[in-house]
PDB file of C-alpha atoms in Angstrom:
ATOM      1  CA  MET A   1      13.020  11.111  -9.675  1.00 51.00           C
ATOM      2  CA  GLN A   2      15.978  11.192  -7.372  1.00 64.00           C
ATOM      3  CA  ALA A   3      15.381   7.562  -6.436  1.00 62.00           C
ATOM      4  CA  ASN A   4      15.666   6.642 -10.292  1.00 64.00           C
ATOM      5  CA  PHE A   5      18.627   8.585 -10.944  1.00 63.00           C
ATOM      6  CA  MET A   6      20.641   7.179  -8.082  1.00 63.00           C
ATOM      7  CA  ILE A   7      19.439   3.583  -9.038  1.00 59.00           C
ATOM      8  CA  ASN A   8      20.642   4.372 -12.802  1.00 68.00           C
ATOM      9  CA  LEU A   9      23.882   5.548 -11.490  1.00 66.00           C
ATOM     10  CA  GLY A  10      24.353   2.451  -9.241  1.00 62.00           C
ATOM     11  CA  ASP A  11      23.760   0.443 -12.457  1.00 65.00           C
ATOM     12  CA  LYS A  12      26.607   2.251 -14.443  1.00 73.00           C
ATOM     13  CA  ALA A  13      29.082   2.019 -11.622  1.00 72.00           C
ATOM     14  CA  ARG A  14      28.006  -1.389 -10.579  1.00 73.00           C
ATOM     15  CA  VAL A  15      27.785  -0.162  -7.036  1.00 70.00           C
ATOM     16  CA  PRO A  16      24.973  -1.271  -4.779  1.00 72.00           C
ATOM     17  CA  ILE A  17      22.477   1.480  -4.232  1.00 66.00           C
ATOM     18  CA  MET A  18      20.756   1.080  -0.647  1.00 61.00           C
ATOM     19  CA  THR A  19      17.584   3.155   0.062  1.00 59.00           C
ATOM     20  CA  PHE A  20      16.070   3.589   4.019  1.00 48.00           C
ATOM     21  CA  SER A  21      13.327   6.048   2.731  1.00 48.00           C
ATOM     22  CA  ALA A  22      12.362   5.511  -0.766  1.00 51.00           C
ATOM     23  CA  SER A  23       8.709   3.807  -0.419  1.00 49.00           C
ATOM     24  CA  SER A  24       7.270   4.566  -3.677  1.00 54.00           C
ATOM     25  CA  SER A  25       5.538   1.320  -5.415  1.00 51.00           C
ATOM     26  CA  SER A  26       6.723   2.707  -8.580  1.00 54.00           C
ATOM     27  CA  LEU A  27      10.331   1.705  -7.853  1.00 52.00           C
ATOM     28  CA  MET A  28       9.164  -2.082  -7.779  1.00 53.00           C
ATOM     29  CA  SER A  29       9.229  -2.052 -11.707  1.00 51.00           C
ATOM     30  CA  ILE A  30      12.798  -1.204 -11.698  1.00 59.00           C
ATOM     31  CA  ARG A  31      14.886  -4.402 -12.303  1.00 64.00           C
ATOM     32  CA  SER A  32      18.394  -3.478 -10.720  1.00 65.00           C
ATOM     33  CA  PRO A  33      20.826  -5.890  -9.870  1.00 68.00           C
ATOM     34  CA  TYR A  34      22.268  -3.172  -7.705  1.00 61.00           C
ATOM     35  CA  PHE A  35      19.220  -1.657  -6.086  1.00 63.00           C
ATOM     36  CA  VAL A  36      18.559  -2.644  -2.479  1.00 62.00           C
ATOM     37  CA  ARG A  37      15.536  -1.118  -0.850  1.00 58.00           C
ATOM     38  CA  ALA A  38      15.509  -1.552   2.949  1.00 54.00           C
ATOM     39  CA  ALA A  39      12.304   0.646   3.098  1.00 53.00           C
ATOM     40  CA  LEU A  40       8.887  -1.088   2.869  1.00 57.00           C
ATOM     41  CA  SER A  41       7.238  -0.529  -0.373  1.00 58.00           C
ATOM     42  CA  ASP A  42       3.898   1.323   0.161  1.00 59.00           C
ATOM     43  CA  SER A  43       2.060  -1.486  -1.762  1.00 66.00           C
ATOM     44  CA  SER A  44       2.845  -3.900   0.951  1.00 73.00           C
ATOM     45  CA  GLN A  45       0.245  -2.396   2.899  1.00 81.00           C
ATOM     46  CA  VAL A  46      -2.631  -2.973   0.299  1.00 86.00           C
ATOM     47  CA  LYS A  47      -3.757  -6.369   1.460  1.00 85.00           C
ATOM     48  CA  ALA A  48      -4.161  -5.405   4.939  1.00 85.00           C
ATOM     49  CA  ILE A  49      -6.364  -2.506   3.787  1.00 88.00           C
ATOM     50  CA  GLY A  50      -8.607  -4.796   1.551  1.00 90.00           C
ATOM     51  CA  ALA A  51      -8.899  -6.994   4.798  1.00 88.00           C
ATOM     52  CA  ILE A  52     -10.051  -3.940   7.068  1.00 87.00           C
ATOM     53  CA  VAL A  53     -12.722  -3.173   4.288  1.00 90.00           C
ATOM     54  CA  GLN A  54     -13.620  -6.448   3.779  1.00 90.00           C
ATOM     55  CA  THR A  55     -14.293  -7.108   7.663  1.00 88.00           C
ATOM     56  CA  PHE A  56     -16.781  -4.084   7.993  1.00 88.00           C
ATOM     57  CA  GLY A  57     -18.508  -5.303   4.591  1.00 92.00           C
ATOM     58  CA  TRP A  58     -17.941  -1.918   2.788  1.00 93.00           C
ATOM     59  CA  ARG A  59     -18.695  -2.664  -0.940  1.00 94.00           C
ATOM     60  CA  GLU A  60     -17.158   0.740  -2.311  1.00 96.00           C
ATOM     61  CA  ALA A  61     -14.274   2.685  -1.352  1.00 96.00           C
ATOM     62  CA  VAL A  62     -12.686   5.883  -3.012  1.00 97.00           C
ATOM     63  CA  PRO A  63      -8.986   6.338  -2.817  1.00 96.00           C
ATOM     64  CA  ILE A  64      -7.810   9.881  -2.131  1.00 96.00           C
ATOM     65  CA  TYR A  65      -3.982  10.436  -3.070  1.00 95.00           C
ATOM     66  CA  ALA A  66      -1.615  12.974  -3.515  1.00 92.00           C
ATOM     67  CA  ASP A  67      -1.217  13.667  -7.299  1.00 91.00           C
ATOM     68  CA  ASP A  68       2.751  12.803  -7.390  1.00 87.00           C
ATOM     69  CA  GLU A  69       4.654  10.013  -7.667  1.00 79.00           C
ATOM     70  CA  PHE A  70       4.244   8.888  -4.164  1.00 79.00           C
ATOM     71  CA  GLY A  71       0.590   8.943  -4.294  1.00 85.00           C
ATOM     72  CA  GLN A  72      -0.055   7.303  -7.798  1.00 86.00           C
ATOM     73  CA  GLY A  73       2.456   4.681  -7.175  1.00 81.00           C
ATOM     74  CA  ILE A  74      -0.069   2.525  -4.795  1.00 84.00           C
ATOM     75  CA  LEU A  75      -3.153   2.729  -7.156  1.00 89.00           C
ATOM     76  CA  PRO A  76      -2.659  -0.057  -9.219  1.00 89.00           C
ATOM     77  CA  PHE A  77      -1.808  -2.497  -6.059  1.00 88.00           C
ATOM     78  CA  LEU A  78      -4.817  -1.023  -4.036  1.00 92.00           C
ATOM     79  CA  ALA A  79      -7.070  -1.443  -6.837  1.00 93.00           C
ATOM     80  CA  ASP A  80      -5.866  -5.407  -6.932  1.00 91.00           C
ATOM     81  CA  ALA A  81      -6.285  -5.820  -3.317  1.00 91.00           C
ATOM     82  CA  LEU A  82      -9.831  -4.164  -3.366  1.00 94.00           C
ATOM     83  CA  GLU A  83     -10.840  -6.173  -6.417  1.00 94.00           C
ATOM     84  CA  LEU A  84      -9.724  -9.436  -4.577  1.00 92.00           C
ATOM     85  CA  VAL A  85     -12.441  -8.721  -1.774  1.00 93.00           C
ATOM     86  CA  THR A  86     -14.969  -7.638  -4.276  1.00 94.00           C
ATOM     87  CA  VAL A  87     -14.875  -4.041  -3.387  1.00 95.00           C
ATOM     88  CA  HIS A  88     -15.783  -1.442  -6.095  1.00 96.00           C
ATOM     89  CA  ILE A  89     -13.690   1.857  -6.569  1.00 97.00           C
ATOM     90  CA  PRO A  90     -16.407   4.083  -8.168  1.00 96.00           C
ATOM     91  CA  TYR A  91     -13.884   7.211  -8.211  1.00 96.00           C
ATOM     92  CA  LYS A  92     -10.464   8.227  -7.737  1.00 96.00           C
ATOM     93  CA  SER A  93      -9.728  11.402  -6.144  1.00 97.00           C
ATOM     94  CA  SER A  94      -6.410  13.000  -6.719  1.00 96.00           C
ATOM     95  CA  ILE A  95      -5.188  16.067  -4.914  1.00 96.00           C
ATOM     96  CA  PRO A  96      -1.968  18.166  -5.932  1.00 95.00           C
ATOM     97  CA  SER A  97       0.627  18.387  -3.328  1.00 90.00           C
ATOM     98  CA  SER A  98       0.660  22.124  -4.007  1.00 92.00           C
ATOM     99  CA  ALA A  99      -3.214  22.140  -3.850  1.00 95.00           C
ATOM    100  CA  THR A 100      -4.686  25.418  -2.056  1.00 96.00           C
ATOM    101  CA  ASP A 101      -7.265  25.166   0.564  1.00 96.00           C
ATOM    102  CA  ASP A 102      -9.797  26.073  -1.677  1.00 96.00           C
ATOM    103  CA  GLN A 103      -8.919  23.363  -4.159  1.00 97.00           C
ATOM    104  CA  ILE A 104      -8.987  20.905  -1.354  1.00 97.00           C
ATOM    105  CA  VAL A 105     -12.288  22.032  -0.111  1.00 97.00           C
ATOM    106  CA  ALA A 106     -13.868  21.714  -3.703  1.00 97.00           C
ATOM    107  CA  GLU A 107     -12.743  18.312  -3.844  1.00 97.00           C
ATOM    108  CA  LEU A 108     -14.279  17.356  -0.570  1.00 97.00           C
ATOM    109  CA  TYR A 109     -17.633  18.947  -1.755  1.00 97.00           C
ATOM    110  CA  ASN A 110     -17.297  16.253  -4.641  1.00 96.00           C
ATOM    111  CA  LEU A 111     -16.868  13.579  -2.515  1.00 97.00           C
ATOM    112  CA  MET A 112     -19.606  14.711  -0.417  1.00 95.00           C
ATOM    113  CA  ALA A 113     -22.017  14.623  -3.340  1.00 95.00           C
ATOM    114  CA  MET A 114     -21.290  10.791  -3.919  1.00 94.00           C
ATOM    115  CA  GLU A 115     -22.970   7.674  -2.207  1.00 92.00           C
ATOM    116  CA  THR A 116     -19.737   6.254  -1.083  1.00 92.00           C
ATOM    117  CA  ARG A 117     -18.498   7.067   2.370  1.00 93.00           C
ATOM    118  CA  VAL A 118     -15.365   5.017   2.663  1.00 94.00           C
ATOM    119  CA  PHE A 119     -11.944   6.816   1.808  1.00 95.00           C
ATOM    120  CA  VAL A 120      -8.576   5.336   1.596  1.00 94.00           C
ATOM    121  CA  VAL A 121      -6.076   8.646   1.926  1.00 93.00           C
ATOM    122  CA  HIS A 122      -2.595   7.835   0.604  1.00 91.00           C
ATOM    123  CA  MET A 123      -0.413  11.027   1.092  1.00 89.00           C
ATOM    124  CA  LEU A 124       2.090  12.462   3.266  1.00 86.00           C
ATOM    125  CA  THR A 125       1.680  14.314   6.700  1.00 86.00           C
ATOM    126  CA  GLY A 126       1.595  17.726   5.216  1.00 89.00           C
ATOM    127  CA  LEU A 127      -1.048  17.420   2.713  1.00 92.00           C
ATOM    128  CA  GLY A 128      -3.033  15.257   4.660  1.00 90.00           C
ATOM    129  CA  SER A 129      -3.265  17.157   7.724  1.00 90.00           C
ATOM    130  CA  ARG A 130      -4.901  20.146   5.643  1.00 93.00           C
ATOM    131  CA  LEU A 131      -7.398  17.411   4.032  1.00 94.00           C
ATOM    132  CA  PHE A 132      -8.611  16.180   7.297  1.00 93.00           C
ATOM    133  CA  THR A 133      -8.855  19.743   8.851  1.00 93.00           C
ATOM    134  CA  LYS A 134     -10.940  20.784   5.914  1.00 95.00           C
ATOM    135  CA  ALA A 135     -12.920  17.466   6.135  1.00 94.00           C
ATOM    136  CA  LYS A 136     -13.708  18.153   9.940  1.00 93.00           C
ATOM    137  CA  LEU A 137     -14.960  21.541   8.858  1.00 94.00           C
ATOM    138  CA  LEU A 138     -17.348  20.226   6.312  1.00 95.00           C
ATOM    139  CA  GLY A 139     -18.654  17.368   8.721  1.00 93.00           C
ATOM    140  CA  MET A 140     -17.105  14.578   7.046  1.00 93.00           C
ATOM    141  CA  MET A 141     -15.192  13.150  10.341  1.00 90.00           C
ATOM    142  CA  SER A 142     -18.815  12.340  11.686  1.00 87.00           C
ATOM    143  CA  GLU A 143     -20.459   9.012  11.952  1.00 85.00           C
ATOM    144  CA  GLY A 144     -21.486   7.490   8.795  1.00 89.00           C
ATOM    145  CA  TYR A 145     -18.275   8.205   7.348  1.00 92.00           C
ATOM    146  CA  ALA A 146     -14.913   5.943   7.447  1.00 91.00           C
ATOM    147  CA  TRP A 147     -11.551   6.838   6.712  1.00 92.00           C
ATOM    148  CA  ILE A 148      -8.341   4.542   6.272  1.00 90.00           C
ATOM    149  CA  ILE A 149      -4.972   6.154   6.090  1.00 88.00           C
ATOM    150  CA  THR A 150      -1.791   4.535   4.964  1.00 86.00           C
ATOM    151  CA  ASP A 151       1.263   4.562   6.754  1.00 79.00           C
ATOM    152  CA  GLY A 152       2.620   7.644   4.871  1.00 76.00           C
ATOM    153  CA  MET A 153       0.679   9.273   7.599  1.00 79.00           C
ATOM    154  CA  ALA A 154       0.239   6.773  10.276  1.00 74.00           C
ATOM    155  CA  ASN A 155       3.947   6.629  11.037  1.00 72.00           C
ATOM    156  CA  LYS A 156       3.919  10.251  11.620  1.00 71.00           C
ATOM    157  CA  LEU A 157       0.778  10.861  13.789  1.00 71.00           C
ATOM    158  CA  ASN A 158       2.985  11.237  17.104  1.00 71.00           C
ATOM    159  CA  SER A 159       4.897  14.149  15.586  1.00 68.00           C
ATOM    160  CA  ALA A 160       2.039  15.544  13.516  1.00 71.00           C
ATOM    161  CA  ASP A 161       0.633  19.096  14.149  1.00 76.00           C
ATOM    162  CA  PRO A 162      -1.853  18.511  17.220  1.00 80.00           C
ATOM    163  CA  SER A 163      -4.644  20.421  15.545  1.00 80.00           C
ATOM    164  CA  ALA A 164      -4.629  17.928  12.573  1.00 76.00           C
ATOM    165  CA  VAL A 165      -4.666  14.835  14.748  1.00 78.00           C
ATOM    166  CA  GLU A 166      -7.624  16.523  16.619  1.00 81.00           C
ATOM    167  CA  ALA A 167      -9.177  16.832  13.375  1.00 79.00           C
ATOM    168  CA  MET A 168      -8.861  13.124  12.793  1.00 77.00           C
ATOM    169  CA  GLN A 169     -10.443  12.349  16.076  1.00 71.00           C
ATOM    170  CA  PHE A 170     -13.106   9.365  15.869  1.00 60.00           C
ATOM    171  CA  CYS A 171     -11.465   7.886  12.765  1.00 63.00           C
ATOM    172  CA  CYS A 172     -10.004   4.315  13.237  1.00 60.00           C
ATOM    173  CA  CYS A 173      -6.505   4.002  11.575  1.00 60.00           C
ATOM    174  CA  THR A 174       9.330   8.980   3.771  1.00 29.00           C
ATOM    175  CA  SER A 175      27.656  20.829  -5.432  1.00 29.00           C
ATOM    176  CA  ASN A 176      28.946  19.751  -8.973  1.00 36.00           C
ATOM    177  CA  GLY A 177      30.508  16.685  -9.254  1.00 44.00           C
ATOM    178  CA  ASN A 178      33.812  15.318 -11.236  1.00 45.00           C
ATOM    179  CA  LEU A 179      32.072  13.170 -13.683  1.00 42.00           C
ATOM    180  CA  GLU A 180      35.355  12.495 -15.537  1.00 49.00           C
ATOM    181  CA  GLY A 181      36.176  10.582 -12.146  1.00 50.00           C
ATOM    182  CA  PHE A 182      33.293   8.308 -12.427  1.00 51.00           C
ATOM    183  CA  GLY A 183      34.570   4.652 -12.485  1.00 55.00           C
ATOM    184  CA  VAL A 184      33.207   0.917 -12.290  1.00 59.00           C
ATOM    185  CA  SER A 185      33.436  -1.036  -8.753  1.00 61.00           C
ATOM    186  CA  GLY A 186      35.209  -3.999  -8.817  1.00 60.00           C
ATOM    187  CA  SER A 187      33.467  -5.545  -5.785  1.00 65.00           C
ATOM    188  CA  GLY A 188      29.916  -4.102  -6.110  1.00 66.00           C
ATOM    189  CA  ALA A 189      28.448  -7.682  -7.177  1.00 72.00           C
ATOM    190  CA  GLU A 190      30.049  -9.501  -3.997  1.00 72.00           C
ATOM    191  CA  LEU A 191      28.823  -6.599  -2.093  1.00 71.00           C
ATOM    192  CA  ILE A 192      25.038  -6.880  -3.383  1.00 69.00           C
ATOM    193  CA  ARG A 193      25.311 -10.906  -2.795  1.00 74.00           C
ATOM    194  CA  ALA A 194      26.288 -10.172   0.795  1.00 74.00           C
ATOM    195  CA  LEU A 195      23.617  -7.545   1.355  1.00 71.00           C
ATOM    196  CA  SER A 196      20.979  -9.857  -0.309  1.00 74.00           C
ATOM    197  CA  SER A 197      21.665 -12.864   2.028  1.00 76.00           C
ATOM    198  CA  THR A 198      21.642 -10.585   5.314  1.00 75.00           C
ATOM    199  CA  THR A 199      18.963 -11.410   7.847  1.00 76.00           C
ATOM    200  CA  PHE A 200      18.665 -10.315  11.538  1.00 70.00           C
ATOM    201  CA  ARG A 201      16.205  -9.019  14.053  1.00 75.00           C
ATOM    202  CA  GLY A 202      16.330  -5.187  14.667  1.00 69.00           C
ATOM    203  CA  LEU A 203      14.343  -2.488  16.569  1.00 64.00           C
ATOM    204  CA  ALA A 204      11.954  -2.502  13.591  1.00 65.00           C
ATOM    205  CA  GLY A 205      11.606  -6.273  13.500  1.00 70.00           C
ATOM    206  CA  GLU A 206      12.932  -8.763  11.092  1.00 74.00           C
ATOM    207  CA  PHE A 207      15.251  -7.533   8.255  1.00 73.00           C
ATOM    208  CA  GLU A 208      15.270  -9.960   5.193  1.00 76.00           C
ATOM    209  CA  LEU A 209      15.674  -8.895   1.423  1.00 73.00           C
ATOM    210  CA  VAL A 210      13.752 -10.940  -1.211  1.00 75.00           C
ATOM    211  CA  GLU A 211      14.631  -9.593  -4.661  1.00 69.00           C
ATOM    212  CA  GLY A 212      16.001  -6.350  -3.206  1.00 71.00           C
ATOM    213  CA  GLN A 213      12.842  -5.683  -1.202  1.00 71.00           C
ATOM    214  CA  LEU A 214      12.357  -5.601   2.443  1.00 69.00           C
ATOM    215  CA  GLN A 215       9.763  -8.041   3.478  1.00 67.00           C
ATOM    216  CA  SER A 216       6.392  -6.757   5.079  1.00 67.00           C
ATOM    217  CA  PRO A 217       5.911  -7.174   8.808  1.00 65.00           C
ATOM    218  CA  PRO A 218       2.722  -7.678  10.502  1.00 67.00           C
ATOM    219  CA  TYR A 219       0.597  -4.314  10.348  1.00 71.00           C
ATOM    220  CA  GLN A 220      -0.654  -2.626  13.470  1.00 71.00           C
ATOM    221  CA  ILE A 221      -4.127  -1.246  13.242  1.00 77.00           C
ATOM    222  CA  VAL A 222      -4.443   2.021  14.870  1.00 75.00           C
ATOM    223  CA  ASN A 223      -7.401   3.929  16.074  1.00 75.00           C
ATOM    224  CA  VAL A 224      -7.035   7.831  16.411  1.00 72.00           C
ATOM    225  CA  ILE A 225      -8.478   8.989  19.623  1.00 68.00           C
ATOM    226  CA  SER A 226      -8.198  12.103  21.876  1.00 64.00           C
ATOM    227  CA  VAL A 227      -5.245  10.807  23.787  1.00 63.00           C
ATOM    228  CA  GLY A 228      -3.198   9.838  20.714  1.00 66.00           C
ATOM    229  CA  PRO A 229      -2.912   6.918  18.261  1.00 70.00           C
ATOM    230  CA  ARG A 230      -4.080   3.477  20.361  1.00 70.00           C
ATOM    231  CA  VAL A 231      -3.493  -0.095  18.731  1.00 73.00           C
ATOM    232  CA  VAL A 232      -6.533  -2.044  18.423  1.00 72.00           C
ATOM    233  CA  GLY A 233      -5.293  -5.052  16.461  1.00 73.00           C
ATOM    234  CA  TYR A 234      -2.561  -6.261  14.198  1.00 70.00           C
ATOM    235  CA  TRP A 235      -2.988  -7.861  10.650  1.00 71.00           C
ATOM    236  CA  THR A 236      -0.430 -10.205   8.732  1.00 68.00           C
ATOM    237  CA  LYS A 237      -1.267 -12.743   5.934  1.00 63.00           C
ATOM    238  CA  GLY A 238      -2.989 -15.685   7.458  1.00 56.00           C
ATOM    239  CA  LEU A 239      -3.462 -14.222  10.808  1.00 47.00           C
ATOM    240  CA  SER A 240      -5.259 -11.413  12.492  1.00 48.00           C
ATOM    241  CA  TYR A 241      -6.834 -10.324  15.755  1.00 47.00           C
ATOM    242  CA  ARG A 242     -10.357  -9.972  15.726  1.00 50.00           C
ATOM    243  CA  ILE A 243     -11.619  -6.367  15.310  1.00 51.00           C
ATOM    244  CA  SER A 244     -14.933  -5.158  16.466  1.00 53.00           C
ATOM    245  CA  THR A 245     -17.270  -4.374  13.518  1.00 51.00           C
ATOM    246  CA  SER A 246     -20.105  -2.555  15.531  1.00 50.00           C
ATOM    247  CA  ALA A 247     -21.513   0.454  13.921  1.00 42.00           C
ATOM    248  CA  ARG A 248     -19.838   3.088  15.927  1.00 44.00           C
ATOM    249  CA  TYR A 249     -16.824   2.484  14.122  1.00 44.00           C
ATOM    250  CA  LEU A 250     -18.112   3.924  11.085  1.00 41.00           C
ATOM    251  CA  LYS A 251     -16.933   6.970  12.288  1.00 44.00           C
ATOM    252  CA  SER A 252     -13.590   6.201  12.641  1.00 46.00           C
ATOM    253  CA  ASP A 253     -10.375   6.475  10.427  1.00 52.00           C
ATOM    254  CA  ILE A 254      -8.268   3.325  10.260  1.00 51.00           C
ATOM    255  CA  ALA A 255      -4.464   3.846  10.178  1.00 58.00           C
ATOM    256  CA  CYS A 256      -2.665   1.036   8.761  1.00 58.00           C
ATOM    257  CA  ASP A 257       0.774   1.355  10.696  1.00 60.00           C
ATOM    258  CA  ARG A 258       3.816  -0.950  10.267  1.00 56.00           C
ATOM    259  CA  GLY A 259       4.861  -2.419  13.535  1.00 52.00           C
ATOM    260  CA  LYS A 260       6.382  -5.493  15.267  1.00 46.00           C
ATOM    261  CA  GLU A 261       4.158  -8.217  16.280  1.00 45.00           C
ATOM    262  CA  ASP A 262       3.282  -8.150  20.089  1.00 45.00           C
ATOM    263  CA  ASP A 263       5.267 -10.761  21.852  1.00 43.00           C
ATOM    264  CA  GLY A 264       2.601 -10.921  24.405  1.00 42.00           C
ATOM    265  CA  ASP A 265      -1.073 -11.708  24.261  1.00 43.00           C
TER     266      ASP A 265
END
């Protein structure tokens, strides 16, 4: 809601609005010439998720997402990506951001009663940590289950609660103002053109905007183990490292983490 307000404000003032944190896929539908997103859209990772599911030969997957704008935004893009690799979504599990532990447990019991054992989790670290802690207590982090977590959590694993990371073991893996003084910028159009044509290589990789959106880099495939996250491969469109599909990985969470392509081997 705050992002939408700022985008509308930028349109009225003709001032570019640049965000480094708003990643919700729902913002892609906003066609504003003054909106620049220097944060990757959540939807940029869905093809990587689809490739992982296809690699392991799974035929069904259940999204587990926060029931808010952040969680819901990725769903249509994820559904399309899974459909491309002929993976069926039999159920969509929504968990309120303010859910109690009892509500989380009740939904996990609901998931346990289903045949599908492959889950794609899209939520922020706070709710996700509670989800995995309860899932471990119910035995859902054991062999036979597969968990894929999006970068909403994967990017924060190093700073997450240690007990929450432990729960993910053996899972492969954003004062009143003077409204009368509101004006219209005379240089906004020139500034947005300059931003749109800017490219450089920074600490996080290549910076390039296409239609106001930051382009997707390669994704790291991260395995959560006892010593912390470990990179087991990379995914990028048309290129991937081979990932073992042995049965032992069925008890692994797979985390999609945005990262730079390795300059080595």
